[in-house]
XYZ file of C-alpha atoms in Angstrom:
397
model
C 0.723 22.544 -36.248
C 3.221 25.175 -35.264
C 6.209 24.148 -33.108
C 5.056 26.268 -30.176
C 1.550 24.734 -30.317
C 3.008 21.236 -30.653
C 5.118 21.855 -27.563
C 2.132 22.966 -25.594
C 0.118 19.967 -26.579
C 2.985 17.655 -25.622
C 3.300 19.353 -22.221
C -0.488 18.989 -21.688
C -0.543 15.349 -22.588
C 2.558 14.630 -20.453
C 0.764 16.339 -17.491
C -2.365 14.350 -17.923
C -0.356 11.118 -18.277
C 1.546 12.010 -15.075
C -1.689 12.363 -13.120
C -2.933 9.008 -14.507
C 0.304 7.200 -13.620
C 0.336 8.717 -10.169
C -3.305 7.616 -9.628
C -2.535 4.108 -10.743
C 0.521 3.887 -8.415
C -1.448 5.125 -5.407
C -4.190 2.577 -6.291
C -1.577 -0.181 -6.295
C -0.309 0.952 -2.964
C -3.806 1.019 -1.465
C -4.560 -2.453 -2.810
C -1.598 -3.688 -0.772
C -2.206 -1.748 2.395
C -5.996 -1.251 2.911
C -7.153 -3.758 5.552
C -9.233 -6.629 4.340
C -11.894 -8.603 6.297
C -10.608 -12.072 7.114
C -12.649 -14.955 5.790
C -11.897 -16.944 8.935
C -12.151 -14.520 11.855
C -11.902 -15.390 15.550
C -15.222 -15.916 17.351
C -16.904 -12.776 18.698
C -18.262 -12.908 22.302
C -19.352 -9.354 22.871
C -22.810 -7.927 22.150
C -23.368 -7.273 18.436
C -26.658 -5.535 17.365
C -27.360 -5.318 13.632
C -29.680 -2.388 12.666
C -31.449 -2.490 9.262
C -33.516 0.563 8.236
C -35.972 -0.408 5.379
C -38.599 1.319 3.399
C -40.257 -0.471 0.451
C -37.688 -3.228 0.551
C -39.950 -6.209 0.215
C -37.916 -7.684 -2.622
C -34.496 -7.277 -0.971
C -34.990 -7.483 2.729
C -35.704 -11.212 3.070
C -32.297 -12.105 1.482
C -30.382 -9.947 3.980
C -32.353 -11.367 6.924
C -31.562 -14.866 5.773
C -27.861 -13.933 5.543
C -27.921 -12.463 9.052
C -29.625 -15.470 10.526
C -26.873 -17.639 8.915
C -24.026 -15.661 10.549
C -21.486 -17.747 12.425
C -18.949 -16.862 15.090
C -21.125 -14.215 16.818
C -22.424 -15.673 20.064
C -24.514 -12.684 21.136
C -26.188 -11.440 17.961
C -29.322 -9.289 17.732
C -31.009 -8.343 14.514
C -33.251 -5.249 14.509
C -35.259 -4.243 11.391
C -37.224 -1.107 11.163
C -40.032 -1.004 8.532
C -40.290 2.732 8.101
C -43.885 3.248 6.911
C -43.394 1.123 3.780
C -46.019 1.222 1.048
C -45.423 -2.439 0.124
C -45.403 -5.619 2.178
C -41.892 -5.090 3.586
C -43.075 -5.839 7.146
C -44.774 -9.064 6.293
C -41.922 -10.288 4.100
C -39.514 -9.441 6.940
C -41.568 -11.252 9.520
C -41.737 -14.317 7.280
C -37.927 -14.331 6.802
C -37.347 -13.978 10.535
C -39.328 -17.231 11.008
C -39.664 -16.729 14.722
C -35.934 -16.488 15.274
C -35.587 -15.062 18.826
C -32.570 -13.016 17.732
C -34.745 -11.014 15.356
C -37.101 -8.152 16.077
C -39.247 -6.134 13.737
C -39.988 -2.518 14.549
C -42.713 -0.457 12.800
C -42.438 3.232 11.896
C -45.690 4.946 10.955
C -44.656 8.584 10.431
C -41.972 10.428 8.530
C -38.769 11.831 10.036
C -38.884 14.785 12.444
C -38.279 18.271 10.905
C -34.603 18.733 10.035
C -33.916 14.983 9.802
C -33.314 12.861 6.785
C -35.283 9.611 6.705
C -32.300 7.325 6.930
C -30.701 9.194 9.845
C -33.942 9.167 11.764
C -34.495 5.473 11.181
C -30.896 4.665 12.286
C -31.247 6.747 15.361
C -34.548 4.993 16.258
C -32.879 1.570 15.821
C -29.872 2.656 17.954
C -32.097 3.890 20.747
C -34.125 0.756 20.708
C -30.912 -1.279 20.965
C -29.831 0.839 23.916
C -33.074 0.410 25.804
C -32.930 -3.311 25.155
C -29.472 -3.595 26.711
C -27.322 -2.926 23.645
C -25.508 0.053 25.100
C -22.152 -1.702 24.949
C -20.481 -3.860 22.383
C -20.915 -3.158 18.649
C -23.594 -1.512 16.507
C -23.809 -2.579 12.824
C -25.870 -0.637 10.309
C -26.707 -2.400 7.034
C -28.678 -1.407 3.951
C -31.246 -3.905 2.792
C -29.490 -4.436 -0.598
C -26.320 -5.893 1.019
C -25.632 -9.562 0.895
C -23.241 -11.282 3.385
C -21.118 -14.361 3.648
C -21.660 -16.346 6.868
C -18.556 -14.875 8.550
C -19.024 -11.273 7.451
C -20.240 -9.813 10.687
C -17.669 -11.671 12.809
C -14.940 -10.554 10.466
C -16.077 -6.943 10.536
C -16.212 -6.877 14.366
C -12.790 -8.534 14.621
C -11.309 -5.934 12.211
C -12.891 -3.046 14.210
C -11.210 -4.335 17.350
C -7.961 -5.246 15.692
C -7.532 -1.683 14.279
C -8.727 -0.065 17.477
C -11.073 2.339 15.705
C -14.477 3.803 16.703
C -15.934 3.124 13.214
C -15.065 0.638 10.551
C -16.650 0.907 7.090
C -16.361 -2.463 5.383
C -16.543 -1.695 1.607
C -18.746 -4.236 -0.217
C -18.128 -5.392 -3.744
C -20.347 -3.224 -5.968
C -22.271 -5.371 -8.382
C -23.122 -3.767 -11.729
C -25.060 -5.428 -14.552
C -26.568 -2.875 -16.897
C -24.462 -0.591 -19.111
C -25.210 2.445 -16.954
C -24.235 0.623 -13.767
C -21.037 -0.628 -15.231
C -20.118 2.830 -16.420
C -20.575 4.436 -13.023
C -20.469 2.045 -10.098
C -16.834 0.956 -10.311
C -15.895 4.610 -10.000
C -16.990 4.628 -6.357
C -13.971 2.580 -5.133
C -11.664 3.917 -7.783
C -12.391 7.529 -6.815
C -10.787 7.151 -3.339
C -8.309 4.413 -4.118
C -6.620 6.601 -6.775
C -6.564 9.883 -4.848
C -5.954 9.082 -1.134
C -3.319 7.020 0.724
C -5.955 5.361 2.779
C -3.864 3.424 5.333
C -1.946 6.651 6.131
C -5.107 8.725 6.370
C -6.844 6.266 8.602
C -4.009 6.554 11.199
C -5.075 10.161 11.818
C -8.177 12.036 12.669
C -8.496 14.553 9.851
C -12.082 14.893 8.635
C -11.043 15.684 5.108
C -9.484 12.241 4.601
C -12.475 10.217 5.615
C -13.620 7.196 3.510
C -16.904 5.665 4.542
C -19.733 3.571 3.125
C -23.254 3.932 4.495
C -24.245 0.484 3.228
C -22.255 -1.272 5.916
C -21.103 0.606 9.047
C -19.629 -0.999 12.265
C -19.398 1.147 15.401
C -18.048 0.745 18.828
C -21.385 1.358 20.613
C -19.912 3.348 23.447
C -18.154 5.785 21.137
C -21.268 6.054 18.852
C -23.341 7.133 21.804
C -20.641 9.414 23.285
C -20.665 11.643 20.183
C -24.484 11.657 19.878
C -24.914 9.034 17.142
C -26.986 9.866 14.151
C -28.591 12.911 15.870
C -25.264 14.704 15.032
C -25.846 14.219 11.294
C -29.626 14.451 11.376
C -29.920 16.590 8.242
C -26.828 15.486 6.386
C -27.065 14.370 2.777
C -23.943 12.164 3.252
C -24.514 10.876 6.768
C -21.945 8.089 6.454
C -19.107 10.516 5.803
C -20.277 13.131 8.247
C -20.706 10.778 11.190
C -17.155 9.502 10.618
C -16.090 13.222 10.695
C -17.992 13.794 14.010
C -15.984 10.869 15.500
C -12.693 12.190 14.148
C -13.423 15.698 15.534
C -13.899 13.968 18.943
C -10.416 12.426 18.624
C -11.503 8.991 17.420
C -10.129 7.123 14.553
C -12.203 5.601 11.763
C -11.147 3.259 8.956
C -12.303 1.589 5.783
C -11.663 -2.055 5.010
C -12.122 -4.090 1.873
C -14.993 -6.514 2.292
C -15.568 -7.704 -1.251
C -14.973 -11.334 -0.460
C -17.590 -11.282 2.258
C -20.079 -8.575 1.332
C -21.600 -7.438 -1.971
C -24.362 -5.125 -3.024
C -26.145 -3.908 -6.119
C -27.378 -0.327 -5.446
C -29.329 0.197 -8.620
C -31.072 -1.948 -11.226
C -31.308 0.358 -14.188
C -30.365 3.720 -15.565
C -33.373 5.512 -14.073
C -32.674 4.248 -10.571
C -28.976 5.222 -11.056
C -29.728 8.806 -12.129
C -32.330 9.345 -9.429
C -30.056 7.853 -6.772
C -27.072 10.037 -7.715
C -29.292 13.132 -8.119
C -30.128 12.861 -4.398
C -26.629 13.603 -3.152
C -24.065 14.192 -5.937
C -24.699 17.933 -5.902
C -23.252 18.010 -2.376
C -19.889 16.713 -3.490
C -16.835 19.024 -3.231
C -18.617 21.106 -0.543
C -21.663 21.564 -2.849
C -19.449 23.990 -4.824
C -20.009 24.316 -8.522
C -16.511 25.767 -8.915
C -14.989 22.897 -6.906
C -16.854 20.381 -9.042
C -15.808 22.165 -12.277
C -12.200 22.056 -11.079
C -12.322 18.358 -10.428
C -13.983 17.829 -13.799
C -11.219 19.805 -15.512
C -8.506 17.654 -13.838
C -10.370 14.481 -14.747
C -10.651 15.523 -18.359
C -6.999 16.440 -18.395
C -5.925 13.070 -17.015
C -8.425 10.720 -18.560
C -9.575 12.255 -21.815
C -6.492 14.014 -23.178
C -4.093 10.957 -23.223
C -6.528 8.671 -24.991
C -7.206 11.331 -27.568
C -3.501 11.708 -28.066
C -3.069 7.877 -28.339
C -5.626 7.828 -31.203
C -4.899 11.107 -33.009
C -1.247 11.754 -32.126
C 1.906 10.529 -33.766
C 5.266 9.314 -32.615
C 6.272 10.406 -29.115
C 2.890 12.095 -28.536
C 0.982 8.941 -29.333
C 3.282 6.844 -27.089
C 2.821 9.274 -24.220
C -0.999 9.261 -24.705
C -0.959 5.458 -24.771
C 0.971 5.402 -21.528
C -1.565 7.660 -19.905
C -4.505 5.600 -21.095
C -2.853 2.328 -20.037
C -2.204 3.799 -16.593
C -5.891 4.784 -16.267
C -7.066 1.276 -17.269
C -4.567 -0.304 -14.905
C -5.726 1.928 -12.023
C -9.290 0.870 -12.674
C -8.410 -2.860 -12.681
C -6.314 -2.437 -9.456
C -9.279 -0.652 -7.796
C -11.606 -3.454 -8.757
C -9.158 -5.988 -7.375
C -9.060 -4.032 -4.142
C -12.823 -3.947 -3.933
C -13.578 -7.507 -4.926
C -10.724 -9.361 -3.334
C -10.004 -11.291 -6.542
C -8.357 -10.786 -9.899
C -10.250 -8.875 -12.609
C -12.289 -10.801 -15.132
C -13.225 -9.907 -18.764
C -16.098 -7.777 -17.628
C -13.841 -5.782 -15.354
C -11.403 -5.313 -18.279
C -14.190 -4.092 -20.608
C -15.345 -1.632 -17.949
C -11.864 -0.364 -17.406
C -11.284 0.151 -21.089
C -14.350 2.391 -21.076
C -12.848 4.610 -18.377
C -12.943 7.890 -20.402
C -16.634 7.223 -20.986
C -17.106 6.486 -17.264
C -15.530 9.846 -16.368
C -17.835 11.640 -18.828
C -20.924 9.889 -17.447
C -19.949 10.839 -13.914
C -19.497 14.478 -14.845
C -22.904 14.414 -16.564
C -24.491 12.963 -13.518
C -22.838 15.719 -11.315
C -24.282 18.444 -13.690
C -27.695 16.752 -13.727
C -27.807 16.623 -9.902
C -27.020 20.319 -9.589
C -29.660 21.218 -12.123
C -32.269 19.081 -10.560
C -31.631 20.664 -7.184
C -31.822 24.181 -8.552
C -35.173 23.344 -10.112
C -36.512 21.583 -6.946
C -36.917 18.503 -9.172
C -35.150 15.894 -6.966
C -37.200 12.829 -6.295
C -36.612 9.507 -4.618
C -39.000 6.516 -4.912
C -41.689 8.703 -6.330
C -41.476 11.458 -3.750
C -40.409 15.077 -4.381
C -37.397 16.060 -2.260
C -37.400 19.603 -1.016
C -34.205 21.592 -0.468
C -32.673 20.496 2.785
C -34.437 17.092 2.565
C -32.733 15.637 -0.484
C -32.054 12.280 1.167
C -35.495 11.814 2.680
C -35.383 8.255 1.309
C -36.190 6.459 4.492
């Protein structure tokens, strides 16, 4: 290789390594500064209404209901479950799991969402309105997906954190469980993606919409502020309603925050590669403002930082190899730190194996992003056996 070419390669690898090192350093800072739910929170005395939208969740919903009935430290807890026209026995399984508990109520939906609404936003809005009519206009509203599992103090800890931080919305981030190879390649990237790119504690002190981190699996609202901004009606057609409702609050001058909840909440979003691809197809096209150019730019930076250094570590010599090894080590370290942030514990062997596969994880993510865009262009998006039309990509209900 000519000297000029060697110099260009060294500079390119050095730049990629610098990005990887900076990402790992930022992840380390976030691990120390992002709020974490307390395992021993103070008792909660205000009204807390938990809202669970569910469609075809017969296998998962009973476990969540059992967890909710076992919550401690919440004196005035109500549990609302909306069976949104399920095609399985979700309603019957939910009723059995409630076992006559007076804190629990099962609602039935028989039609699809109104025009212009996604299914989940419509279900959440229905639940919130029912809570208001039943006297839940004050206190706290909690929205949970059916695949979330909770420790007995999770709800009390989330409410306590909401009030301690003084925010209108808290998004407790559950530990993402991943078992199949496809899940383990992709799911750990969810936490890593924001932990390695955003100083979260600083961002959550302000109200800029561009720095929002949220998690639709577990959302905790001050009920009065939720209603003041219009609730889910303001994000009726959004493909990422969890992020967008946080942005609505921030535009109104309210603060929102994310908190690590891995010790008290966990979830497994997908069970196999087909579910994972279908799930990401629904929304990944909307990332980076739904811009192909924006996504391509992000992909180029990711390849620069997380492919080039490992390649140099394997194929390079001397200083180039050492520089590449530093970049790859930084990437693996950042992944392990993000996992520790999410889970609330030290990494295990499985976490290490997943982190070592980080270049493959980045490649898989970029393939998913491309697949999502192609599926949308071809009107081929589906969810749970239904075709999803443009503008209705998250009609998952």
